[in-house]
Tab-separated table of C-alpha atoms in Angstrom:
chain	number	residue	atom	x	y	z
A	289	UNK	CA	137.755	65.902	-133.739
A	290	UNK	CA	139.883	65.456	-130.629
A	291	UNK	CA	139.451	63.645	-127.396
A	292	UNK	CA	140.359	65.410	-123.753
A	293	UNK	CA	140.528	63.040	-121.291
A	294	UNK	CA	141.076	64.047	-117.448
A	295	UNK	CA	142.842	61.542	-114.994
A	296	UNK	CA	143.760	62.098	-111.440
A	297	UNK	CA	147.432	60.926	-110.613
A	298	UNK	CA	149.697	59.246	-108.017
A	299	UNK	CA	150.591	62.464	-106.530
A	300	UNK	CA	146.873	63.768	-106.098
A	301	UNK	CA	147.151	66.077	-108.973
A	302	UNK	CA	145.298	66.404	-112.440
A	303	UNK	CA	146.788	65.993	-116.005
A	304	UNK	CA	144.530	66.389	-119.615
A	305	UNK	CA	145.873	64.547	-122.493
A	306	UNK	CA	144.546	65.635	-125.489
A	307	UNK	CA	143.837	62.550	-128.132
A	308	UNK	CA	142.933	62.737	-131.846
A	309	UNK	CA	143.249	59.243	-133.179
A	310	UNK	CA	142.197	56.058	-132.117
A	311	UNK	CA	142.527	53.323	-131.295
A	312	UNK	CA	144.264	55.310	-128.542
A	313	UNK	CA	146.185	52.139	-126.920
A	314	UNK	CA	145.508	52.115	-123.562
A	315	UNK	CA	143.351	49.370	-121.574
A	316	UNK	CA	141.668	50.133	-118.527
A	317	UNK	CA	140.449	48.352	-115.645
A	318	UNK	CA	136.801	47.245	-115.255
A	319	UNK	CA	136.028	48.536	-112.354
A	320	UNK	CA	135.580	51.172	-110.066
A	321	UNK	CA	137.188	53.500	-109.716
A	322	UNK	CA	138.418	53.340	-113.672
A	323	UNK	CA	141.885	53.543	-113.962
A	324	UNK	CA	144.486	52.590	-116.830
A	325	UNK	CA	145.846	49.459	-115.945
A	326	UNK	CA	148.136	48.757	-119.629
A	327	UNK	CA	149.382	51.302	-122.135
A	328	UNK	CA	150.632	49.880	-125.832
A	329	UNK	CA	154.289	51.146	-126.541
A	330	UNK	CA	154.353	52.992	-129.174
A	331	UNK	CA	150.610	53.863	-129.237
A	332	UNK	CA	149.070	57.457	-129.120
A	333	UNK	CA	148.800	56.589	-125.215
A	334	UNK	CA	152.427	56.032	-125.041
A	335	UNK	CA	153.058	58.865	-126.781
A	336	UNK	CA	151.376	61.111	-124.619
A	337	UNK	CA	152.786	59.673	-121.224
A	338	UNK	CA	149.923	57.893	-120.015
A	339	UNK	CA	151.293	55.717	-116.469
A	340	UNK	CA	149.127	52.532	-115.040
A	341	UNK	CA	147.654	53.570	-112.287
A	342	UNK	CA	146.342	57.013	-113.755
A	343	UNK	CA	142.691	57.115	-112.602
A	344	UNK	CA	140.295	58.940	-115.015
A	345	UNK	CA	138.260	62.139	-114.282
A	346	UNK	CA	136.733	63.500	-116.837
A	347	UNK	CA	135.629	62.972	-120.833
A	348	UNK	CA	135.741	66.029	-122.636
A	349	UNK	CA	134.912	67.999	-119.515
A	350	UNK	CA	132.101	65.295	-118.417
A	351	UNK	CA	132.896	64.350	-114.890
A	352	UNK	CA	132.802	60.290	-114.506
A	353	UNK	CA	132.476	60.542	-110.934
A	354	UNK	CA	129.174	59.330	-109.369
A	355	UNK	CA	128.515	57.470	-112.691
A	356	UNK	CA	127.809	53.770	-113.342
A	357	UNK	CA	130.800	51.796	-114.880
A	358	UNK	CA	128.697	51.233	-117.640
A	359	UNK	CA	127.750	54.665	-118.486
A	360	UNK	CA	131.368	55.718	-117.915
A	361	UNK	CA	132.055	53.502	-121.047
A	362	UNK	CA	129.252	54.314	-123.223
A	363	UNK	CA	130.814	57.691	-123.005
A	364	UNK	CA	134.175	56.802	-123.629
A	365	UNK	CA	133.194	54.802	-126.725
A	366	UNK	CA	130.919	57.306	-128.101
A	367	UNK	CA	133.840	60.303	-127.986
A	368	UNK	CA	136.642	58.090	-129.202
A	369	UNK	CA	134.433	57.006	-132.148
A	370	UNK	CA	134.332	60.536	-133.551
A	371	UNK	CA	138.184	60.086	-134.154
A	372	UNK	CA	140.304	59.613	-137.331
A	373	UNK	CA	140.485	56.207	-136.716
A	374	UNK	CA	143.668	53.786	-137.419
A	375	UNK	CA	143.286	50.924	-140.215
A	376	UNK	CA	146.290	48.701	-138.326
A	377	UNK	CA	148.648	49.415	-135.638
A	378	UNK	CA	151.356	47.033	-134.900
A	379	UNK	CA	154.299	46.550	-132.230
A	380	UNK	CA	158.078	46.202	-133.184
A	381	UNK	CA	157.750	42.438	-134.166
A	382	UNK	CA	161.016	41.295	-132.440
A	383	UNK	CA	160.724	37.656	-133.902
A	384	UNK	CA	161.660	39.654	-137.279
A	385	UNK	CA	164.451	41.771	-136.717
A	386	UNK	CA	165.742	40.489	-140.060
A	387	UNK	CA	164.783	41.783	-143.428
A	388	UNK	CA	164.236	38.268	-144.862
A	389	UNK	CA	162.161	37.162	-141.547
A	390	UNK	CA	160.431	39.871	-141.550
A	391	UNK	CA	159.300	40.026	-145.371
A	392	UNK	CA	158.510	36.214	-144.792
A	393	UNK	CA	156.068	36.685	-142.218
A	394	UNK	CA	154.255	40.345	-143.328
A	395	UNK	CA	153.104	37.517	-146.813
A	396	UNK	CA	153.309	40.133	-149.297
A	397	UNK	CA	149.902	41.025	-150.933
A	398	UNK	CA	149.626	40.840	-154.726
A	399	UNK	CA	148.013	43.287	-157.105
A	400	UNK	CA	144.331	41.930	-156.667
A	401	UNK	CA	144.579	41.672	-152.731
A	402	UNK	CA	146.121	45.666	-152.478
A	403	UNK	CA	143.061	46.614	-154.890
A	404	UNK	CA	140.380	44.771	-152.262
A	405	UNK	CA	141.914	46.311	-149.403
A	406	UNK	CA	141.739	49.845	-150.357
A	407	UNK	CA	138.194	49.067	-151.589
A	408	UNK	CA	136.785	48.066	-148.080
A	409	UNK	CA	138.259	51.608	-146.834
A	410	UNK	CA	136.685	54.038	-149.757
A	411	UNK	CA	139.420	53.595	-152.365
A	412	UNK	CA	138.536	52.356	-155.757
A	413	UNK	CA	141.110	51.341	-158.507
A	414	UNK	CA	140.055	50.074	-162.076
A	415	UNK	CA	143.090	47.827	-162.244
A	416	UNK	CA	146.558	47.135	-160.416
A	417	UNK	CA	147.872	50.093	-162.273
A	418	UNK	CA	145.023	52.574	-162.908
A	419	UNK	CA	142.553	54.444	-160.723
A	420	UNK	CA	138.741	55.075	-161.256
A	421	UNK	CA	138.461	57.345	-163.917
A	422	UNK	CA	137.499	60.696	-163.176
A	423	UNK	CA	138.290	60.608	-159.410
A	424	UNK	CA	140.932	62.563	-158.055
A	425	UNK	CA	144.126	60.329	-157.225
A	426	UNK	CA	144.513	59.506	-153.478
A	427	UNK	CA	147.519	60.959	-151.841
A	428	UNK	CA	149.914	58.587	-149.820
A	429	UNK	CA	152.147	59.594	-146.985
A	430	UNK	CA	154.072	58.920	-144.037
A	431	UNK	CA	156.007	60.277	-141.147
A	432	UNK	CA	158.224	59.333	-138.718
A	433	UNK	CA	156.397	59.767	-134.965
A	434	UNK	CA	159.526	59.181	-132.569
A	435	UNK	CA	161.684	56.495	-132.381
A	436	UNK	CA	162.364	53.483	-129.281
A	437	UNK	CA	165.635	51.357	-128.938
A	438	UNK	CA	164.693	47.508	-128.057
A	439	UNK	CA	165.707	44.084	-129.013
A	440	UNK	CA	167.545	40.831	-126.951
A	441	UNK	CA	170.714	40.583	-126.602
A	442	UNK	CA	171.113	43.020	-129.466
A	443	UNK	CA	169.350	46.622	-129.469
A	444	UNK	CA	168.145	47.926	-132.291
A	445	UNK	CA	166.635	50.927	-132.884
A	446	UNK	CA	162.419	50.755	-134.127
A	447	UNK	CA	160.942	53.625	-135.774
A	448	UNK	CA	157.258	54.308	-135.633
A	449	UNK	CA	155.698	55.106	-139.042
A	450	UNK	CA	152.216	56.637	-139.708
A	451	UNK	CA	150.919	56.152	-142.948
A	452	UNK	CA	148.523	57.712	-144.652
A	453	UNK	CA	145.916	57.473	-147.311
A	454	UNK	CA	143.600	60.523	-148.644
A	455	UNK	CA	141.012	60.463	-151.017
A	456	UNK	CA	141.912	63.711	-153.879
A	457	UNK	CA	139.243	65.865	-152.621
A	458	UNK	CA	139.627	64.752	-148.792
A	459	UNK	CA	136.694	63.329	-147.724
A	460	UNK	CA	138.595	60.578	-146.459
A	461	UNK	CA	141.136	59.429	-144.473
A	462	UNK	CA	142.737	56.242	-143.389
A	463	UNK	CA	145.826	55.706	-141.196
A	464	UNK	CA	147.635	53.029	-140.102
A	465	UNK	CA	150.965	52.612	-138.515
A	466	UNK	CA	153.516	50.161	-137.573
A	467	UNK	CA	157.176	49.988	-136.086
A	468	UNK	CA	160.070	49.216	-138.402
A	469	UNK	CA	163.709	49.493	-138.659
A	470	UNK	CA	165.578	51.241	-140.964
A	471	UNK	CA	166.689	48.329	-143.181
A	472	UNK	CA	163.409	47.386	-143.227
A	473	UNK	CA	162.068	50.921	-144.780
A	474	UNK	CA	164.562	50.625	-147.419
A	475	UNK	CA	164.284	47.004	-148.168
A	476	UNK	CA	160.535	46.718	-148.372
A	477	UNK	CA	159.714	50.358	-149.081
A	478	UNK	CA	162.605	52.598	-150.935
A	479	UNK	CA	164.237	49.875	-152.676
A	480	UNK	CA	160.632	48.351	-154.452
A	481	UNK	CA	159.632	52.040	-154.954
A	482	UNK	CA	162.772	52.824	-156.397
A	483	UNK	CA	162.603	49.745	-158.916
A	484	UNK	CA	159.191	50.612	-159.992
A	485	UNK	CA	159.963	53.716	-161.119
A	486	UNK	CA	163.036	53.369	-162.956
A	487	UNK	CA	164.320	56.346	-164.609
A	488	UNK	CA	161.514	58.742	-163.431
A	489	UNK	CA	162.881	57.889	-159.859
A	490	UNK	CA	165.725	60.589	-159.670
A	491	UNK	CA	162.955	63.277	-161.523
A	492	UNK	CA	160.645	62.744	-158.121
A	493	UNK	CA	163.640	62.450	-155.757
């Protein structure tokens, strides 16, 4: 599913940004005229361009001209929620440039707590180290969506990561994604990996 929003712009032209996930990280004003009045860095908003000020036009070729400001948002909600929808999205947390500040305050979840989470969102596991029997195993992924340079008095560079989770015959997705440095990928992700798997790490690497 996608969503094509239409928004008039500053210089009296038209521009259609195509979405396809949500949330889509942009907040808009409530009122009349509707425009976008905040756009989250690093967001799907952010990534395609979207400027304050933008006033919006059309949803999926609906014109929201002429309508109330409350059916303009029924509609809105209504086409976002047929997107592939985000479990978590978080900002560069700049309090935790640090590895050790920033493992401190993420309070790493135990075997028990990962094994509830995936539960609420359609995966089930029969114990910390085994899945359901006779269900296909989930696939995990992620990818790097662009990259942002931030940080006081210091810049650092912030990744955004996507991760993903799909159920082994696909009838389910769930995404999430966050901003991290590098050191932080291979602290808290390649390096624990890396010790769980032990010798078998160099056969899948």
């Amino acid at each position: 599913a996608t969503l094509r929003v239409e928004f008039l712009i500053p210089s009296g032209g038209k521009t259609t940004k195509i979405f396809t996930e949500q949330p889509l990280g942009v907040v808009f004003r409530s009122r009349l005229p509707i425009e976008v009045q905040s756009v989250v860095p690093g967001s799907p908003a952010a990534q395609l361009g979207l400027k304050s000020g933008w006033k919006l036009w059309s949803i999926n070729g609906k014109l929201v001209t002429g309508r109330k400001l409350s059916e303009t948002h029924a509609m809105f909600v209504n086409a976002v929620a047929q997107l592939h929808q985000y479990m978590l999205v978080r900002e560069a947390p700049l309090d935790a440039i640090a590895v050790e500040k920033l493992s401190t305050k993420l309070k790493m979840l135990n075997g028990i707590q990962v094994m509830s989470l995936l539960k609420q969102h359609g995966f089930h596991a029969h114990s910390t180290l085994f899945w359901v029997d006779n269900v296909e195993r989930p696939k995990l992924q992620f990818e790097v969506h662009g990259h942002r340079k931030m940080g006081r008095p210091r810049l650092h560079t912030w990744y955004y990561i996507v991760g993903t989770v799909i159920t082994g015959d696909a009838s389910s997705t769930r995404r999430w994604a966050v901003e991290r440095r590098l050191a932080h990928m291979r602290a808290l992700l390649h390096d624990p990996i890396k010790q769980e798997l032990g010798n078998k790490y160099n056969h899948h690497f």
